[in-house]
Coordinates of N, CA and C and ligand atoms in Angstrom, one line a residue:
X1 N -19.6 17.3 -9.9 CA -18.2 17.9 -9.6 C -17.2 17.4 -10.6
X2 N -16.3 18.2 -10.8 CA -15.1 18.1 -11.9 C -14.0 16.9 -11.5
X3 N -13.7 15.5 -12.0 CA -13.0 14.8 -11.7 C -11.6 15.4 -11.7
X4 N -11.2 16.3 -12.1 CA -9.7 16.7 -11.7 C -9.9 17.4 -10.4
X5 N -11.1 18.3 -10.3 CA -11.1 19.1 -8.8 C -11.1 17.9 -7.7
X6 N -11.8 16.4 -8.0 CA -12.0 16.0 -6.7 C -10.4 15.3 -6.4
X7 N -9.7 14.6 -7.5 CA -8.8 14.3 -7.3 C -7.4 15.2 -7.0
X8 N -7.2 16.6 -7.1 CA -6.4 17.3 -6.7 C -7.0 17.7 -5.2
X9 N -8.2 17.5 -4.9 CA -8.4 18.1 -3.4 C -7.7 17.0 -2.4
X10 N -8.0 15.2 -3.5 CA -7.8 14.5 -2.5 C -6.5 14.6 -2.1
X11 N -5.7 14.7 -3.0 CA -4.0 14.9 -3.5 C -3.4 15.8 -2.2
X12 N -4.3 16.6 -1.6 CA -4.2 17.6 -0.4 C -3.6 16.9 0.8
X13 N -4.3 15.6 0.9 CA -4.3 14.7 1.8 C -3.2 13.8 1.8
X14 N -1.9 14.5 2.6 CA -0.5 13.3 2.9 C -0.7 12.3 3.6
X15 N -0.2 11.2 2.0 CA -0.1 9.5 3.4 C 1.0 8.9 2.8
X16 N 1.1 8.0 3.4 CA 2.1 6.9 3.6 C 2.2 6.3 2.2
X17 N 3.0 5.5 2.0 CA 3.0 4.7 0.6 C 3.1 3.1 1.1
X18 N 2.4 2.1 0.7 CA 1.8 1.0 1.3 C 2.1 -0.1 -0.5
X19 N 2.8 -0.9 0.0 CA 2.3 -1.8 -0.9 C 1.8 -3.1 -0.4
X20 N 0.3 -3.6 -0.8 CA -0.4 -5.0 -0.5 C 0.1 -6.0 -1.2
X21 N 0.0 -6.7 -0.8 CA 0.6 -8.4 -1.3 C 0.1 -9.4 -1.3
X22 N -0.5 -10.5 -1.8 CA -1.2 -11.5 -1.5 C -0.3 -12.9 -2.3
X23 N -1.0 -14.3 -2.0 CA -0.5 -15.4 -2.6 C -1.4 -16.3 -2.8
X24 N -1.3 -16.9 -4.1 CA -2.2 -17.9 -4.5 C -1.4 -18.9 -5.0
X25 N -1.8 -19.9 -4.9 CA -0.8 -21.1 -5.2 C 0.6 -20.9 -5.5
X26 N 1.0 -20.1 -4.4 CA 2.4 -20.2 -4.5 C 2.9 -19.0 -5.9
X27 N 2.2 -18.1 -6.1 CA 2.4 -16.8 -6.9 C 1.8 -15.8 -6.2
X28 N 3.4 -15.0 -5.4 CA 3.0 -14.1 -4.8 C 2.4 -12.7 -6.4
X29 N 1.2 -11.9 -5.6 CA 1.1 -10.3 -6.3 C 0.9 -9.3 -5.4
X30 N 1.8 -8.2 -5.5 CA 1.7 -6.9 -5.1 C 1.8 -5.7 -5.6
X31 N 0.7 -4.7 -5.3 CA 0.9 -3.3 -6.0 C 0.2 -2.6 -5.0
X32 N 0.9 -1.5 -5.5 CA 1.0 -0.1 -4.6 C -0.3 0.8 -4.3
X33 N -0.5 1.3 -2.8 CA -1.4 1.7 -2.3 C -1.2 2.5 -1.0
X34 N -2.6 4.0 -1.7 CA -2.3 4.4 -0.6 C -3.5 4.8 0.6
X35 N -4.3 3.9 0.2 CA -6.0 3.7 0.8 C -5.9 2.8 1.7
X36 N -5.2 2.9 2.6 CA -5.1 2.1 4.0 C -5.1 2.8 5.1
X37 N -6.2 2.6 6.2 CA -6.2 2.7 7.4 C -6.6 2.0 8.2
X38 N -5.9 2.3 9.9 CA -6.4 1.8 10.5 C -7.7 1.6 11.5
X39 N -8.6 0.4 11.7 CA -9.6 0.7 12.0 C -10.1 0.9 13.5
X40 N -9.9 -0.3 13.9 CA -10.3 -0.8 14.9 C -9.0 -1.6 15.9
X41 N -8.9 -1.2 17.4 CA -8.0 -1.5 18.5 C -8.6 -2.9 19.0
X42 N -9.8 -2.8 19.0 CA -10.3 -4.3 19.4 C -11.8 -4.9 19.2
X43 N -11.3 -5.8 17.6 CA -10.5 -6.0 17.6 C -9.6 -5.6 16.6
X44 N -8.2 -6.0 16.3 CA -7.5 -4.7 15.3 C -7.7 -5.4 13.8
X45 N -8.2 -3.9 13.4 CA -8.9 -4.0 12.0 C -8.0 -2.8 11.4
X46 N -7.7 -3.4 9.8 CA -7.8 -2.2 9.2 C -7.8 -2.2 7.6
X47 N -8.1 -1.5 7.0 CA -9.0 -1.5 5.6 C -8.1 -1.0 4.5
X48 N -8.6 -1.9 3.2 CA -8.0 -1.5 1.7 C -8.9 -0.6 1.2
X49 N -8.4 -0.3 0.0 CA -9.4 0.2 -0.8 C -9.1 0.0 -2.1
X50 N -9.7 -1.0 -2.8 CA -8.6 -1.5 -4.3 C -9.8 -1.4 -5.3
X51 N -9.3 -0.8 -6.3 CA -9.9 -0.3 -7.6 C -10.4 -1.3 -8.6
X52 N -11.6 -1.2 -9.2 CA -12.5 -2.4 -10.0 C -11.5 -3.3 -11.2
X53 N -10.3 -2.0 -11.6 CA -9.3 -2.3 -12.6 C -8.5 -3.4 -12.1
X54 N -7.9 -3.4 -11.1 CA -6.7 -3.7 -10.5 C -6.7 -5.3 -10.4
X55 N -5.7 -6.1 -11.0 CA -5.9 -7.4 -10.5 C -5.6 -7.8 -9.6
X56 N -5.0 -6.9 -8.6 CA -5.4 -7.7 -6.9 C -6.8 -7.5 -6.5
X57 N -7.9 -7.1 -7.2 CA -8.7 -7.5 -6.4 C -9.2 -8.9 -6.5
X58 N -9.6 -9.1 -7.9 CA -9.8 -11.1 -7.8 C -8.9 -11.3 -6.8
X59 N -7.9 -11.3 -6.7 CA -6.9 -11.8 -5.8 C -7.3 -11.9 -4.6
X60 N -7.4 -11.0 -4.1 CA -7.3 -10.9 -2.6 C -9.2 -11.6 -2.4
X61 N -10.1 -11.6 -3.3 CA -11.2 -12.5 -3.1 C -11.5 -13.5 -3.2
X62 N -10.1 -14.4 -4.0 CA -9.6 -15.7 -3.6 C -8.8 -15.8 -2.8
X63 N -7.7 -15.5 -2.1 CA -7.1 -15.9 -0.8 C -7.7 -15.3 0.2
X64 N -8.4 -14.1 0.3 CA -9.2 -13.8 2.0 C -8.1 -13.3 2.6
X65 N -6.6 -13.2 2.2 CA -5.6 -12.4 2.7 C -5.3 -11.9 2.0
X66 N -4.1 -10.7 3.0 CA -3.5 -9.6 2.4 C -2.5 -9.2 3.4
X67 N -1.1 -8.9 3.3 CA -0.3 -8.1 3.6 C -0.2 -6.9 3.2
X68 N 0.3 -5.9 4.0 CA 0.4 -4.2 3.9 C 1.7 -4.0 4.2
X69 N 2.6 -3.6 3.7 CA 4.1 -3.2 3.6 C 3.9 -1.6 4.2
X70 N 4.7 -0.9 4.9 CA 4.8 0.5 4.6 C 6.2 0.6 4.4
X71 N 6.1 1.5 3.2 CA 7.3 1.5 2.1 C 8.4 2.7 3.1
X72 N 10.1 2.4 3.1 CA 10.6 3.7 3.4 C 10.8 4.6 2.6
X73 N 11.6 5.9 2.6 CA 11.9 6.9 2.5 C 12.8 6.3 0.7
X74 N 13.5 5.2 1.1 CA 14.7 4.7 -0.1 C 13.8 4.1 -1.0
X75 N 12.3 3.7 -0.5 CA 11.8 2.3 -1.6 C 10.7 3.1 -2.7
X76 N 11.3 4.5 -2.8 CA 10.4 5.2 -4.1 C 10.2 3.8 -5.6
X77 N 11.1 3.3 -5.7 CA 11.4 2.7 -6.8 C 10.5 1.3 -6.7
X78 N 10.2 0.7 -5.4 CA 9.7 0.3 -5.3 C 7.9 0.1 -5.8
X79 N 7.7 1.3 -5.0 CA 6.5 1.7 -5.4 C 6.1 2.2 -6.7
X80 N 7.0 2.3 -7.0 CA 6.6 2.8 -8.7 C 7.0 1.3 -9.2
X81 N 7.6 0.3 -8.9 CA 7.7 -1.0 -9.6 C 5.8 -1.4 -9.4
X82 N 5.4 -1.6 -8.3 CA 4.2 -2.1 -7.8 C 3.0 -1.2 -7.9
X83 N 3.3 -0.1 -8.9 CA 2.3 1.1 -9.5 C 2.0 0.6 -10.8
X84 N 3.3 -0.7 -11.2 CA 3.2 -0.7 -12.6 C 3.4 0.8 -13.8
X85 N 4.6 1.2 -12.8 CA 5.2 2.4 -13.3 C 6.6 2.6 -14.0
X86 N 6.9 1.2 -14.0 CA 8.3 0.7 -14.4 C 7.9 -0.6 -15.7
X87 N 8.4 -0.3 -16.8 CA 8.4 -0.7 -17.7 C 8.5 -2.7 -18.1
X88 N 10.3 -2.5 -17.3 CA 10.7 -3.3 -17.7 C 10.6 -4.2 -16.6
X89 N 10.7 -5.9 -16.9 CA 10.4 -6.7 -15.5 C 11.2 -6.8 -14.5
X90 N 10.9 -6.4 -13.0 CA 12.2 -6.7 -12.4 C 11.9 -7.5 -11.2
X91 N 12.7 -8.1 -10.4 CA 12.7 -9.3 -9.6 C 11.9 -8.3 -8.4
X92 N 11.2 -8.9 -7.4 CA 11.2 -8.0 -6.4 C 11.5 -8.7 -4.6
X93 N 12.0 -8.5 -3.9 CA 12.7 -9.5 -2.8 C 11.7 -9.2 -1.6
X94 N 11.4 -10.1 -1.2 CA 10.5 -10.4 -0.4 C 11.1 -11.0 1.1
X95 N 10.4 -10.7 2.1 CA 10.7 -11.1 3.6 C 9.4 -12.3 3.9
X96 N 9.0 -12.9 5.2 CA 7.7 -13.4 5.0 C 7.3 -13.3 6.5
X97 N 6.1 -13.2 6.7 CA 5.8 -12.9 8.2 C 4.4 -14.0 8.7
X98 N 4.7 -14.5 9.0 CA 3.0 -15.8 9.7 C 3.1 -16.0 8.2
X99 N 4.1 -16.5 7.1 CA 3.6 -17.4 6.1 C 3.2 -16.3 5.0
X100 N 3.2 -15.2 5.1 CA 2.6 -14.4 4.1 C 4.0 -13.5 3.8
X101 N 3.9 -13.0 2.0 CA 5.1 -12.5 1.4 C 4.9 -10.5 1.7
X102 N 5.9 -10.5 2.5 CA 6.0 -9.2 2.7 C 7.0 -8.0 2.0
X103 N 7.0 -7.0 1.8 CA 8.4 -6.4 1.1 C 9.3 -5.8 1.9
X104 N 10.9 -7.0 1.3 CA 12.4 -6.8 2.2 C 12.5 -5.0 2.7
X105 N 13.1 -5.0 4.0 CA 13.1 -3.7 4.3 C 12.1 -3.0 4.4
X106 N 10.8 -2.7 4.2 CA 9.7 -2.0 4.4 C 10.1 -1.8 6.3
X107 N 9.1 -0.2 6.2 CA 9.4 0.1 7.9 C 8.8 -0.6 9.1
X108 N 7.6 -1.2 8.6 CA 6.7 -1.9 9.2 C 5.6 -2.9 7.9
X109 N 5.4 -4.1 8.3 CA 4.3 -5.0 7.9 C 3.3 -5.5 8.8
X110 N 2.6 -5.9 8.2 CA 1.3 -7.0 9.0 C 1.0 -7.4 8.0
X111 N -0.3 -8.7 8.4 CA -0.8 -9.6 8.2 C -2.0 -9.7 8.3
X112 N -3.1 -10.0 7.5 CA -4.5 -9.9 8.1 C -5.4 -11.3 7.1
X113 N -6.0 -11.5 7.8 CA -7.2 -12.6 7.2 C -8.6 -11.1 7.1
X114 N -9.1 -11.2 5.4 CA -10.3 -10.4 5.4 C -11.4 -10.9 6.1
X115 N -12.5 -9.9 6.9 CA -13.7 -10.4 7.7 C -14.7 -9.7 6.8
X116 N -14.5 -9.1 6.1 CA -15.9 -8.7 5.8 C -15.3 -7.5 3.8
X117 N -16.0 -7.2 3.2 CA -15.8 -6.4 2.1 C -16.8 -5.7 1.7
X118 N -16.7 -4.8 0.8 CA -18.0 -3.6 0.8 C -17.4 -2.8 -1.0
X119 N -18.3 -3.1 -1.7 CA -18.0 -2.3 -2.7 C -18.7 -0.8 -2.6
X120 N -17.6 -0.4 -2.8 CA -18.0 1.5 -2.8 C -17.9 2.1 -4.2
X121 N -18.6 2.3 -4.9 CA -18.4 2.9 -6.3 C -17.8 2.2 -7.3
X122 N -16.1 2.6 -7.8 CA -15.4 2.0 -8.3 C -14.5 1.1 -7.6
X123 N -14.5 1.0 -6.3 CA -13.8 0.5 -5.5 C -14.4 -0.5 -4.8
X124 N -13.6 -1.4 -4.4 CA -13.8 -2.5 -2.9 C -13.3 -2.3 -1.8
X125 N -13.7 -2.2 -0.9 CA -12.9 -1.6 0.9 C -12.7 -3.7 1.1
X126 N -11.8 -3.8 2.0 CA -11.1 -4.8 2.3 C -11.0 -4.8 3.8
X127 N -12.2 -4.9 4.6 CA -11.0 -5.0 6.4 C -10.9 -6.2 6.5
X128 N -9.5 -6.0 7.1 CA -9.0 -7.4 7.4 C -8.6 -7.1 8.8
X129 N -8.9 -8.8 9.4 CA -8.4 -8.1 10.8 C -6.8 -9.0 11.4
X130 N -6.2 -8.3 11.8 CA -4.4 -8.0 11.8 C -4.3 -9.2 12.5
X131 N -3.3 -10.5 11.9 CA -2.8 -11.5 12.2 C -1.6 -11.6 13.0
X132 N -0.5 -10.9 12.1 CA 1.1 -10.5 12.8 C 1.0 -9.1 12.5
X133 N 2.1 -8.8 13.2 CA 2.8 -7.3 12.7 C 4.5 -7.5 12.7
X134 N 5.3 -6.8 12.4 CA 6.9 -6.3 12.3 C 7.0 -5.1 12.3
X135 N 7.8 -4.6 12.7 CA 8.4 -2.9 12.7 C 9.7 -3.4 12.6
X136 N 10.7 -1.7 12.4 CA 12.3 -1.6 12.4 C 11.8 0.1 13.0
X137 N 12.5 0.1 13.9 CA 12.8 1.4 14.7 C 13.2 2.9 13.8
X138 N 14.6 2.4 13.2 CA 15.0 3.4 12.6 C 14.9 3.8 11.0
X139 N 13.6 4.1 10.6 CA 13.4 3.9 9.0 C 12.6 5.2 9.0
X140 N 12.9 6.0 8.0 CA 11.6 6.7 8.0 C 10.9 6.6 6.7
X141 N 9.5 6.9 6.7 CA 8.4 6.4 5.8 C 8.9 7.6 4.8
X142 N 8.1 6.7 3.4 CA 8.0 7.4 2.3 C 6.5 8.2 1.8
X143 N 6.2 9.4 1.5 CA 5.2 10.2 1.9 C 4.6 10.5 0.5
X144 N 3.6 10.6 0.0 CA 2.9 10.7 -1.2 C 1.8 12.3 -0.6
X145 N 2.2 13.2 -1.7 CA 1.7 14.3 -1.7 C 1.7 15.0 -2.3
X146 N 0.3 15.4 -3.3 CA -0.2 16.3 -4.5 C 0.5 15.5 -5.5
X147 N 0.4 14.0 -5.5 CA 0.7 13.4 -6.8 C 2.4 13.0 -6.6
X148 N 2.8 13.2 -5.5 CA 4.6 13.2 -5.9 C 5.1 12.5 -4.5
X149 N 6.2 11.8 -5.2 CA 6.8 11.4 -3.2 C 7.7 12.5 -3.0
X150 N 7.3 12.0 -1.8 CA 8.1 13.4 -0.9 C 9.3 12.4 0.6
X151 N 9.7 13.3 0.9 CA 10.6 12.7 2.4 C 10.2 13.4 3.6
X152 N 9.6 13.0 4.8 CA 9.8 13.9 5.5 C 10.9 15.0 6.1
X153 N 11.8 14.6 5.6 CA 12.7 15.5 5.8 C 12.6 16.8 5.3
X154 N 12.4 16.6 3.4 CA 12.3 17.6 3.3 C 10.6 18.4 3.2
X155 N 10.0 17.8 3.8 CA 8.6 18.3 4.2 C 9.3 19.1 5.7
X156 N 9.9 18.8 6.3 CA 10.2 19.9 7.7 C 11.1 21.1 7.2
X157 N 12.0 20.5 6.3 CA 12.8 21.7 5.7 C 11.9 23.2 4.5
X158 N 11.3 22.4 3.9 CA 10.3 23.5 3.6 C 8.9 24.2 4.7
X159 N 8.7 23.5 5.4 CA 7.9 24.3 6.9 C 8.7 24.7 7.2
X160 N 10.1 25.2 7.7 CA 11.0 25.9 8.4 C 11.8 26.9 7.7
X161 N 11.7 26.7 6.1 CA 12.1 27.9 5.4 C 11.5 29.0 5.1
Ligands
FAD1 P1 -0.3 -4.8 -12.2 O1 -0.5 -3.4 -12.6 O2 -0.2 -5.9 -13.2 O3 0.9 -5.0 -11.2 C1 1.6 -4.0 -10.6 C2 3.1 -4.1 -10.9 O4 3.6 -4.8 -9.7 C3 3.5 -5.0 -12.1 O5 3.7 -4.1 -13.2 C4 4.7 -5.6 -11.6 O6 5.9 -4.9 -12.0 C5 4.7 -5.6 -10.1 N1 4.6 -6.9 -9.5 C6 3.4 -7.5 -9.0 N2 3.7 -8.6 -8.4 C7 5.1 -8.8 -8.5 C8 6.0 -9.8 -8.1 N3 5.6 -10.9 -7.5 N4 7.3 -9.6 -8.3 C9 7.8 -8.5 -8.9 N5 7.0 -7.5 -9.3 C10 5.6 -7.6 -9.1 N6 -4.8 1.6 -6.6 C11 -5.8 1.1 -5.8 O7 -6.7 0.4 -6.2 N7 -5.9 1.5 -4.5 C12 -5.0 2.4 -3.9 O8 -5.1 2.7 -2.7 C13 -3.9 2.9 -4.8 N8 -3.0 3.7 -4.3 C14 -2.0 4.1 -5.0 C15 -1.0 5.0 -4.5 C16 0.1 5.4 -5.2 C17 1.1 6.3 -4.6 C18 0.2 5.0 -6.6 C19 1.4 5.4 -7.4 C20 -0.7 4.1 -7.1 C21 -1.8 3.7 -6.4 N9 -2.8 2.8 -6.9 C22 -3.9 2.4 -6.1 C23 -2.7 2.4 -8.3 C24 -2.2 0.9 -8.4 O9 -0.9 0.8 -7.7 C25 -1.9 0.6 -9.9 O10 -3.1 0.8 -10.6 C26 -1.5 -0.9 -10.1 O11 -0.8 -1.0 -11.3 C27 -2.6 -1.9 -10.0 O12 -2.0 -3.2 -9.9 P2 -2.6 -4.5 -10.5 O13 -3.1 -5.3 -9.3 O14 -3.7 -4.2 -11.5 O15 -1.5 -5.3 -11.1

């Protein structure tokens, strides 16, 4: 099969925008992701999927942790900072939750210690299973679809036009 066909089908598929984070001697790294779900209620599990390229994955196979950010609606810029989509170096501000560096304002984070890992192809799956969590009520998530962010807002305004 045609690598543009499989990745425009996948492109079909709206998710969330996630950035992971980890720390190693006191140097936080995070970049952007949108291969996260959740697995398991009990106990609560839920999985990466990080690419052979990427240098979070050494990372995250030396600390055995990971944080998952879910980015809002405002933190496009964000995610393209942590896509390494942004050129020039910029500071990035961080919250911390059970000890681990999470990103300021995200709608929701957690926490997880990895139990187990699985290489799949070009990739490594990561479940980790969920240490803390945080939410904020009123935020709405930022949405990745057919390559582009989107808002749900105007994802309901184009369904109703
Ligand atoms: P780098 O490319 O070196 O780092 C990423 C960038 O993060 C750096 O350029 C830097 O600006 C910034 N950064 C890192 N740490 C800090 C810090 N402490 N302070 C300030 N800035 C910092 N790849 C996957 O493997 N799995 C996925 O699920 C996935 N989903 C994606 C979803 C979307 C919407 C996008 C746009 C990309 C996705 N990618 C995914 C691609 C991935 O985000 C990029 O390939 C990324 O550049 C890989 O990061 P890296 O670990 O190699 O580190």
């Amino acid at each position: 099969m045609d690598d543009r066909l499989f990745r425009n089908v996948m492109g079909k598929f709206a998710t969330g925008v996630t950035v992971i984070t980890t720390e190693i001697d006191g140097s936080i790294h995070g970049m952007t992701a949108n291969a996260f779900m959740s697995v398991s209620l009990n106990p609560k599990l839920v999985l990466i999927s990080i690419g052979e390229k990427a240098k979070m994955l050494g990372r995250i196979k030396k600390s055995k942790t990971y944080a998952v950010s879910f980015l809002t609606e405002n933190q496009k810029e964000i995610s393209m900072q942590f896509a390494g989509q942004i050129k020039e170096n910029r500071e990035a501000e961080f919250d911390w939750l059970n000890g681990m560096p999470v990103i300021k304002g995200a709608i929701a984070s957690l926490t997880c210690n990895v139990v187990a890992e699985y290489e799949a192809g070009d990739h490594t799956l990561f479940i980790g299973e969920v240490t803390d969590v945080h939410f904020q009520e009123d935020a709405e998530p930022l949405i990745f679809f057919q390559g582009k962010y989107r808002e749900l807002k105007s994802l309901k305004e184009s369904v109703h036009s």
